[in-house]
mmCIF file of C-alpha atoms and ligand atoms in Angstrom:
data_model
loop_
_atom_site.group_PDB
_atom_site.id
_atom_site.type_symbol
_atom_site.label_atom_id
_atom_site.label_comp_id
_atom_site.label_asym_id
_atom_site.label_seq_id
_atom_site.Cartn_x
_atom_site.Cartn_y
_atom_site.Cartn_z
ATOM 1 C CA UNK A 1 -25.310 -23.245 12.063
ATOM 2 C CA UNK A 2 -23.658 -20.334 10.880
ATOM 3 C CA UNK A 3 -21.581 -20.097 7.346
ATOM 4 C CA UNK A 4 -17.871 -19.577 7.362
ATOM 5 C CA UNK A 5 -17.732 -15.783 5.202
ATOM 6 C CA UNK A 6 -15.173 -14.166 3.808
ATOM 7 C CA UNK A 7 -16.166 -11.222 1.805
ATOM 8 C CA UNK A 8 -13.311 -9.111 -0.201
ATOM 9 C CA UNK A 9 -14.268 -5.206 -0.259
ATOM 10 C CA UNK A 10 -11.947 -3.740 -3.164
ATOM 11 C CA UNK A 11 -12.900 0.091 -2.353
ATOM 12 C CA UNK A 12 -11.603 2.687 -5.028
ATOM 13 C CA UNK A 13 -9.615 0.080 -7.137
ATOM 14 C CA UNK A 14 -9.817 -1.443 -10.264
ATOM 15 C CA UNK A 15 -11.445 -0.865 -13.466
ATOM 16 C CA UNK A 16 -13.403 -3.177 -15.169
ATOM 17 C CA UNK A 17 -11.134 -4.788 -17.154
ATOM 18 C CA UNK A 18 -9.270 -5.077 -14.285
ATOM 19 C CA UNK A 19 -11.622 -6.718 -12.052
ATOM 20 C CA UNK A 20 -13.177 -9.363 -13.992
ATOM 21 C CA UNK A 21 -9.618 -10.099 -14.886
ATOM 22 C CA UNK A 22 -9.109 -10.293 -10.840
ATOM 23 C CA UNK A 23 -12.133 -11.905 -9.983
ATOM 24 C CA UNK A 24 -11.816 -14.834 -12.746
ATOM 25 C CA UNK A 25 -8.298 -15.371 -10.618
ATOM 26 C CA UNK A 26 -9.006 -14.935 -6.798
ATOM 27 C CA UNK A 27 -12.256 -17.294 -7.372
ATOM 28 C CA UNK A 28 -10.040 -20.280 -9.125
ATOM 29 C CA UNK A 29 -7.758 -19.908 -6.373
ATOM 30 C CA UNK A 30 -10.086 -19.979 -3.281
ATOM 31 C CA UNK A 31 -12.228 -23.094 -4.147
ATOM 32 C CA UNK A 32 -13.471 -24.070 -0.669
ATOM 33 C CA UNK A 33 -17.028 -25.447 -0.854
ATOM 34 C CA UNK A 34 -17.338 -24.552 3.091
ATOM 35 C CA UNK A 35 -16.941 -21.114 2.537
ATOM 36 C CA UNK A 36 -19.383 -18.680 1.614
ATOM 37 C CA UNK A 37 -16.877 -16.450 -0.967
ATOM 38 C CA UNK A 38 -18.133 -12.845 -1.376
ATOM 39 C CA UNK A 39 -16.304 -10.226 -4.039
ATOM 40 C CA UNK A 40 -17.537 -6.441 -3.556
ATOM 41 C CA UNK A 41 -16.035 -4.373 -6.571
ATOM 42 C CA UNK A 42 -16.575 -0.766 -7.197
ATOM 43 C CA UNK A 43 -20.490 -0.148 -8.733
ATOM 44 C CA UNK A 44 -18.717 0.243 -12.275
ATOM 45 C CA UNK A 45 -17.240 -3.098 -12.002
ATOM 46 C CA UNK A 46 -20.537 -4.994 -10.834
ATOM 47 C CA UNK A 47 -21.195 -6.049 -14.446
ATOM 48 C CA UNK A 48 -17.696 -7.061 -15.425
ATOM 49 C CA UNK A 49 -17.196 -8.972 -12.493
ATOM 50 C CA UNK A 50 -21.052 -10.628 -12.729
ATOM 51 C CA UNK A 51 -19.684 -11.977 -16.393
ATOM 52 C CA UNK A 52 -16.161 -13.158 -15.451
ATOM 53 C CA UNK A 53 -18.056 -15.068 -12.369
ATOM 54 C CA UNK A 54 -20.716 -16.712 -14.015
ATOM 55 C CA UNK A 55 -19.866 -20.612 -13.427
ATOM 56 C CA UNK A 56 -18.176 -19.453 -9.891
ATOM 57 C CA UNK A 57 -19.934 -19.757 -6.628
ATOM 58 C CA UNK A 58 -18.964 -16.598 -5.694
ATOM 59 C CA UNK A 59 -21.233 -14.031 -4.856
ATOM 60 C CA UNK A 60 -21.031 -10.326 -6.054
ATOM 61 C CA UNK A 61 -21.760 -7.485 -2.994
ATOM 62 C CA UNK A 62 -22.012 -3.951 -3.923
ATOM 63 C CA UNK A 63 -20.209 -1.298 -1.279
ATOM 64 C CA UNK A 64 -22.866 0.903 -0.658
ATOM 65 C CA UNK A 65 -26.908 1.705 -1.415
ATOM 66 C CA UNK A 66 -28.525 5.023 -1.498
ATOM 67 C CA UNK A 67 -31.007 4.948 1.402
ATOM 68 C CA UNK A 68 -34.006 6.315 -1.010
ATOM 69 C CA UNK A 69 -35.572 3.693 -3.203
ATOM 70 C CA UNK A 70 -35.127 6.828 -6.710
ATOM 71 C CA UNK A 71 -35.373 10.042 -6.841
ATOM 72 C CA UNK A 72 -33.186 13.177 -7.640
ATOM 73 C CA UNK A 73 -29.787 11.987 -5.871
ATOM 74 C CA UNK A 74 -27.008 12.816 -8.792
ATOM 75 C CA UNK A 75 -24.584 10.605 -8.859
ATOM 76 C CA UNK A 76 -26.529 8.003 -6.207
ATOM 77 C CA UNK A 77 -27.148 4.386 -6.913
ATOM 78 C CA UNK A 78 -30.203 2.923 -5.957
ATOM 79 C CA UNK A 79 -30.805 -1.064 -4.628
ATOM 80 C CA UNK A 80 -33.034 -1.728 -7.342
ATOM 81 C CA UNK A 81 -30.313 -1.074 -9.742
ATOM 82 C CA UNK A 82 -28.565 -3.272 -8.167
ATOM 83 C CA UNK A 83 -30.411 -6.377 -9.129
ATOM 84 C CA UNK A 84 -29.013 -8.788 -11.559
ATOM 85 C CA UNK A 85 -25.574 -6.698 -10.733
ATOM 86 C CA UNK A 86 -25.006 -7.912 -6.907
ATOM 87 C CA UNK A 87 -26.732 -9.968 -4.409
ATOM 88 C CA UNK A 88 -24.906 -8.640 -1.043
ATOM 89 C CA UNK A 89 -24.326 -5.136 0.037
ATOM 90 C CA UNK A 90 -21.879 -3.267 2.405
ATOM 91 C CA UNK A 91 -23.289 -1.021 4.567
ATOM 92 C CA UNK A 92 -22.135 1.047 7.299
ATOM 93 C CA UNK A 93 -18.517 0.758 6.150
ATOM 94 C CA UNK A 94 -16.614 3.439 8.493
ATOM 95 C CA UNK A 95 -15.104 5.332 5.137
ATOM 96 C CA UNK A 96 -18.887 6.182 4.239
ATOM 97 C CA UNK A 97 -19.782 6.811 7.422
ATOM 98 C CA UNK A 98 -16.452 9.413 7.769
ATOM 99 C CA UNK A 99 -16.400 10.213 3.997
ATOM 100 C CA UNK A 100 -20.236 10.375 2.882
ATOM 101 C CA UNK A 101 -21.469 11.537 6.175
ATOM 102 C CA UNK A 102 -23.695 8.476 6.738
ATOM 103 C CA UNK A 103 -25.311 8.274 9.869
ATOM 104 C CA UNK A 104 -26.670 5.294 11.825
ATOM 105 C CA UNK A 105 -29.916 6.470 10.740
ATOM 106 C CA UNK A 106 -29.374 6.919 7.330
ATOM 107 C CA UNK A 107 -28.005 3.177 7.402
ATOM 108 C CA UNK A 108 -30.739 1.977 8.873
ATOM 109 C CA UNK A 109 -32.735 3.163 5.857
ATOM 110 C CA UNK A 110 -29.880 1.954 3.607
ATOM 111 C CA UNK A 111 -30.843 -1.326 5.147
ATOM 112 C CA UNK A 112 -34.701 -1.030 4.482
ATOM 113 C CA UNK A 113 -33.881 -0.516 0.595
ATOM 114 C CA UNK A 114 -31.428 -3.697 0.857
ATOM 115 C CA UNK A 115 -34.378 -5.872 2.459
ATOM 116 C CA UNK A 116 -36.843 -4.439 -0.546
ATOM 117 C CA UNK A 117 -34.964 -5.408 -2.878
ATOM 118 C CA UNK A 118 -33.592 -8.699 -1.844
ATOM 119 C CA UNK A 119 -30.232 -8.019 -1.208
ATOM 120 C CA UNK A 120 -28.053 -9.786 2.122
ATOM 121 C CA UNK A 121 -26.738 -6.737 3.882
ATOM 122 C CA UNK A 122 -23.241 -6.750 5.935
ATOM 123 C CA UNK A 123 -23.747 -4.086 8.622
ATOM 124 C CA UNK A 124 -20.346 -2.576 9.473
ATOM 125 C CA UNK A 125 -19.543 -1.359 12.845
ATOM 126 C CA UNK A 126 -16.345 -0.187 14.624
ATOM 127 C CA UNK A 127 -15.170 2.149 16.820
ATOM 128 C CA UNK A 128 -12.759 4.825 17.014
ATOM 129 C CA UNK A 129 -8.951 4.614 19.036
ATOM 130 C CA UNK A 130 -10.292 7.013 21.388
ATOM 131 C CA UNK A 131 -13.123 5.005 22.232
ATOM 132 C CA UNK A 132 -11.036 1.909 23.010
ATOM 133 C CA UNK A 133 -8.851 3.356 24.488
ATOM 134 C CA UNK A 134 -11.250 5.210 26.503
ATOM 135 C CA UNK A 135 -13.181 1.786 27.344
ATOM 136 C CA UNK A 136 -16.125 2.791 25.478
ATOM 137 C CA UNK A 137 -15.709 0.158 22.289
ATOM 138 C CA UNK A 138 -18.582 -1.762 23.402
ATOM 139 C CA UNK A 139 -20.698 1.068 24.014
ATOM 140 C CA UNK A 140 -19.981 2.329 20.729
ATOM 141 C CA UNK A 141 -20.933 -0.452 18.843
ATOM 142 C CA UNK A 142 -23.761 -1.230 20.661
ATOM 143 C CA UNK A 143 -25.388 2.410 19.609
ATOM 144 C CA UNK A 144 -24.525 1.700 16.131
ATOM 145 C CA UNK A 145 -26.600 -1.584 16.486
ATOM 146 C CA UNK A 146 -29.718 0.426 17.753
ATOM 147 C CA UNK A 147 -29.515 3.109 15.572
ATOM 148 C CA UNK A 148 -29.251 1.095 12.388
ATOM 149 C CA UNK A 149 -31.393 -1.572 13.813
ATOM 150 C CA UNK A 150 -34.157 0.047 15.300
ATOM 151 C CA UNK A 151 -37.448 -0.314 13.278
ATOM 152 C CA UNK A 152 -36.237 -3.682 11.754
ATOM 153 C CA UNK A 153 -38.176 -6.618 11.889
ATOM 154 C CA UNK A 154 -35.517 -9.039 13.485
ATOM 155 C CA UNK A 155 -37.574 -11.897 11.690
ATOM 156 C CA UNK A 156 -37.202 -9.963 8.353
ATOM 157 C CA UNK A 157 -33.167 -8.738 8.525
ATOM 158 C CA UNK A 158 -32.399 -12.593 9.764
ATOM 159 C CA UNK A 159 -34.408 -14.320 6.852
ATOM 160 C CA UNK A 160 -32.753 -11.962 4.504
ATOM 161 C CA UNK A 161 -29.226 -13.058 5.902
ATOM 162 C CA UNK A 162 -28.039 -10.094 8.192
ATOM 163 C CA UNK A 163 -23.585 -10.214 8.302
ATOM 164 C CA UNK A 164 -22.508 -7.686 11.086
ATOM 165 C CA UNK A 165 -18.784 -7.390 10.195
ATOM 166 C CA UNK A 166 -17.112 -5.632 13.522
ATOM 167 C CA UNK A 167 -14.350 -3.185 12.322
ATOM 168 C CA UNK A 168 -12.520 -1.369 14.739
ATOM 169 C CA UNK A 169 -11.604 2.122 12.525
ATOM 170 C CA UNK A 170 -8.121 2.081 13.899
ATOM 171 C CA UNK A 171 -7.273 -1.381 12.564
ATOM 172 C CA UNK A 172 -8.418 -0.487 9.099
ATOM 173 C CA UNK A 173 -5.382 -0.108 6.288
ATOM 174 C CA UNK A 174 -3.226 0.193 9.162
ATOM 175 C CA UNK A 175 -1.697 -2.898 9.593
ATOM 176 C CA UNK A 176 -2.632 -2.832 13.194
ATOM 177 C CA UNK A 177 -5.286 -5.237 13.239
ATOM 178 C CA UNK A 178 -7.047 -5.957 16.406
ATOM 179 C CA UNK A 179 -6.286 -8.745 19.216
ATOM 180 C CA UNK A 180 -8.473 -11.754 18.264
ATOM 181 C CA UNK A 181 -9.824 -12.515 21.600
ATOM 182 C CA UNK A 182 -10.687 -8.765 21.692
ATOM 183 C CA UNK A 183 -12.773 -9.575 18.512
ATOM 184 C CA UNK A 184 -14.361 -12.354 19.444
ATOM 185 C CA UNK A 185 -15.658 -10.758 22.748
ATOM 186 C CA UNK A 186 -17.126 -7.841 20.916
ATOM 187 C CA UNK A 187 -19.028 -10.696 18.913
ATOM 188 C CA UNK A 188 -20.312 -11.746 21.874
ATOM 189 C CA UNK A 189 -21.060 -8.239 22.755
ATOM 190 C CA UNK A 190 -22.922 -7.500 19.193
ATOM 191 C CA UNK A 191 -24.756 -10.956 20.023
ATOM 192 C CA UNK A 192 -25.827 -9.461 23.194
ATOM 193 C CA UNK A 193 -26.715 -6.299 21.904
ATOM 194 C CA UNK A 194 -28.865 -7.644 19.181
ATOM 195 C CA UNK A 195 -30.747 -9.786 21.571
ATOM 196 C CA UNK A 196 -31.657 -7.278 24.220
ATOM 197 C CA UNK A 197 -33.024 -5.040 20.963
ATOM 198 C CA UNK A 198 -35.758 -7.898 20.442
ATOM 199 C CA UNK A 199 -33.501 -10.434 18.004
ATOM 200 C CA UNK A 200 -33.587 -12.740 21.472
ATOM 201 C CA UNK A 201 -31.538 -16.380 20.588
ATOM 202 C CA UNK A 202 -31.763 -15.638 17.127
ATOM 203 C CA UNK A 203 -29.064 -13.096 17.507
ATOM 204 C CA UNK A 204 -26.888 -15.880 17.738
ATOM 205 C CA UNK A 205 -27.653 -17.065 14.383
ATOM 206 C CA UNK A 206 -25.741 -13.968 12.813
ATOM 207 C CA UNK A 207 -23.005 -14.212 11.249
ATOM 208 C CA UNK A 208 -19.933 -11.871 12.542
ATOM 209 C CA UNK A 209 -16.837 -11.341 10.863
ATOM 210 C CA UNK A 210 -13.915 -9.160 11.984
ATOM 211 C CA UNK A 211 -12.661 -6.486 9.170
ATOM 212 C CA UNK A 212 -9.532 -4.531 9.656
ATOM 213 C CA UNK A 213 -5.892 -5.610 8.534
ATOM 214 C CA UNK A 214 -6.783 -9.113 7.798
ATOM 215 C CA UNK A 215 -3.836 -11.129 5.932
ATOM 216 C CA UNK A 216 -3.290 -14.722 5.413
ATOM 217 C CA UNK A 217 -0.833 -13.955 7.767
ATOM 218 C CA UNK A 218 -3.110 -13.142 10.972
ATOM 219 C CA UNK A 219 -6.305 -14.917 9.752
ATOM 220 C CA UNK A 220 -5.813 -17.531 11.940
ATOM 221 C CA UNK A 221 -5.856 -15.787 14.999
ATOM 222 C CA UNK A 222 -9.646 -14.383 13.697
ATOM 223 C CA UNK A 223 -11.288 -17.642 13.106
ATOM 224 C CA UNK A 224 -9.357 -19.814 15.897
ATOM 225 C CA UNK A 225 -12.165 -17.662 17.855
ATOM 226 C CA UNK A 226 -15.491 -19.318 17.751
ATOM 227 C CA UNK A 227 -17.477 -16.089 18.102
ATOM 228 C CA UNK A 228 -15.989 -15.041 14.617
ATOM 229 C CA UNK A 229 -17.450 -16.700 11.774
ATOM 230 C CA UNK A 230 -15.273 -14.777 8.741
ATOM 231 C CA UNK A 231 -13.147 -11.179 7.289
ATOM 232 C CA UNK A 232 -14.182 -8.521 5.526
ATOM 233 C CA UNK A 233 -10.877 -8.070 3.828
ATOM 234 C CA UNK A 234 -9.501 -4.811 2.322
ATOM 235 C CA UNK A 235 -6.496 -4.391 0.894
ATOM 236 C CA UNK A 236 -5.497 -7.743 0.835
ATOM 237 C CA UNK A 237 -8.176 -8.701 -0.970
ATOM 238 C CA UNK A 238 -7.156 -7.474 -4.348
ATOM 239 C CA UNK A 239 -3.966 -10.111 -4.145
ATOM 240 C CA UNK A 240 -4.675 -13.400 -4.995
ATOM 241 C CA UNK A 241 -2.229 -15.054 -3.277
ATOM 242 C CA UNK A 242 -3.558 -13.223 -0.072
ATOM 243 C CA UNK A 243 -6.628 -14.686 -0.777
ATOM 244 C CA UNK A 244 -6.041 -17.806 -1.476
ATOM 245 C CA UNK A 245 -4.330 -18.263 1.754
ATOM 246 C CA UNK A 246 -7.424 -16.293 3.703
ATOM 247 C CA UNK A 247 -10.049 -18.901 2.141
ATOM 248 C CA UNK A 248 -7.631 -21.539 2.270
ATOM 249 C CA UNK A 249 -7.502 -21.464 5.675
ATOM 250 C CA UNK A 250 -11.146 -20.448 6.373
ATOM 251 C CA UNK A 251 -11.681 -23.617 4.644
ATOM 252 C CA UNK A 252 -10.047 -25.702 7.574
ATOM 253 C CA UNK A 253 -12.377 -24.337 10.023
ATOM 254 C CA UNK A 254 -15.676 -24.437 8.508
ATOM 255 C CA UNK A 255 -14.565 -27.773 7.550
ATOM 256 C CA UNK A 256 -13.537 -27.639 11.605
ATOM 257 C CA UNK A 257 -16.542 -26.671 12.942
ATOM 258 C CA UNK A 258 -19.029 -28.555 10.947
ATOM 259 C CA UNK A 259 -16.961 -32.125 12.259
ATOM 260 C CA UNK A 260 -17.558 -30.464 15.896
ATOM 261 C CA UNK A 261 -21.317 -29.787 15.461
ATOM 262 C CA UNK A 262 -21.473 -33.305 14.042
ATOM 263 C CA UNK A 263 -19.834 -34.685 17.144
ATOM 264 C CA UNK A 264 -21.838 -33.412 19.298
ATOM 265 C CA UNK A 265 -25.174 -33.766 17.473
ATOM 266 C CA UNK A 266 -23.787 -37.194 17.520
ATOM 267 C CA UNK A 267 -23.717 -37.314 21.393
ATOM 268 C CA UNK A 268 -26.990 -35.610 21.824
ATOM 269 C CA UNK A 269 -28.519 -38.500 19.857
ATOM 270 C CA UNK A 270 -27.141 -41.412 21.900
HETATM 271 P P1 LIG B 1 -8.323 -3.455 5.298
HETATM 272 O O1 LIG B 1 -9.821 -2.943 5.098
HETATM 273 O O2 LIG B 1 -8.362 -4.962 5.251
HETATM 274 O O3 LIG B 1 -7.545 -2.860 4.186
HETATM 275 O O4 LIG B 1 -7.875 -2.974 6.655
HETATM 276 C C1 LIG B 1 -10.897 -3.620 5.674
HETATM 277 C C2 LIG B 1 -12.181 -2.911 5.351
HETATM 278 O O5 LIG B 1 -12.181 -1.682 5.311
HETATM 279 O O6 LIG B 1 -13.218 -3.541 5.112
#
């Protein structure tokens, strides 16, 4: 049974002050038991928004890891530092990738030093216009999957709670956010992927979410697909009331889904 996610990736903005104050408000307006609720700050706001979270169930992801556990990397923050700050982390996300130069190698390390040091990891993947519009999307994503996937024990990244959040780059802080039956079938297609690269049925045990544009406006359309199981939301993210509306309604399908999987448990039994 997979959780119902919706993780909040705040990117450059706030400052500390800033973001607790944000935090203590998006998590008392997005109370949905069903929904796994995950705030990713900047680094310098990990602590802040650890303290103004600390009788919310919400859990604190970081953005990024270095892909070495220490070492001489100015500037760099390690996942051991990370403990005690965050218990997710992004990585993956197309603005490191284009901005930091991170390759699907170097994520697949980043995701090594995630598993060491017990963090959940959301994988990003997405691809370009061109590609889409070339007919290439799946084929895109699916060499992302290898090359950050390769070398990982399936067993290992699924225990520690592997997200794969599917971002098209063209639909992110665009307001041009993908079609949501196009985003459900490249969830099937990740599924796929991950199974033929030795994940087998347990590939369909990972989580998915769609990233890119998401609103309380269009959320629906996301999660009225069964292959999507959550957002990785941007901009909208650091508004409350956008929030509150995204969870809100993620609420009603968890809620949804886990009547359906009753039902038919139900029906299996009889
Ligand atoms: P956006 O960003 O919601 O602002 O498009 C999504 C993301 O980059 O994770």
């Amino acid at each position: 049974m997979r959780p119902v996610v919706i993780a909040a990736n705040w990117k450059m903005h706030t400052t500390p002050a800033e973001a607790g104050e944000l935090a203590r408000l998006i998590a008392a307006r997005t109370r949905e038991p069903d929904v796994v609720r995950v705030i990713c700050p900047p680094f310098v706001c990990l602590a802040a928004v650890r303290d103004a979270l600390l009788d919310e169930p919400v859990a604190i992801g970081a953005q990024t890891v270095h892909h070495e556990a220490r070492g001489a990397f100015t500037g760099m923050i390690s996942a051991e530092m990370l403990v005690g700050l965050a218990s997710w982390v992004i990585v993956g996300h197309s603005e490191r990738r284009r901005d930091a130069g991170e390759t699907d190698e170097i994520i697949g390390r980043q995701l090594g030093r995630a598993l060491d040091a017990g963090l959940r990891p959301i994988l990003c993947v997405g691809e370009q216009l061109d590609d889409r519009e070339a007919g290439r999307a799946e084929t895109v994503v699916e060499r992302q999957l290898r090359g950050a996937l390769t070398g990982h024990d399936p067993v290992r990244l699924g225990e520690a709670g592997l997200v794969v959040a599917y971002e098209p780059v063209w639909a992110i802080g665009t307001g041009r956010s993908a079609h949501g039956a196009d985003a459900a079938a490249m969830a099937d297609a990740v599924r796929g992927a991950m199974g033929n690269l030795g994940w087998g049925a347990a590939a369909d045990a990972v989580p998915v979410l769609y990233g890119g544009s998401v609103t309380s406006a269009n959320i629906e359309e996301f999660l009225a697909e069964p292959a999507i199981d959550g957002a990785l939301v941007g901009g909208a993210s650091l508004k409350a009331d956008e929030m509150a509306g995204i969870v809100g309604r993620a609420g009603i399908t968890a809620r949804a889904r886990s009547t359906a999987r009753a039902r038919t448990a139900g029906s299996g039994a009889r």
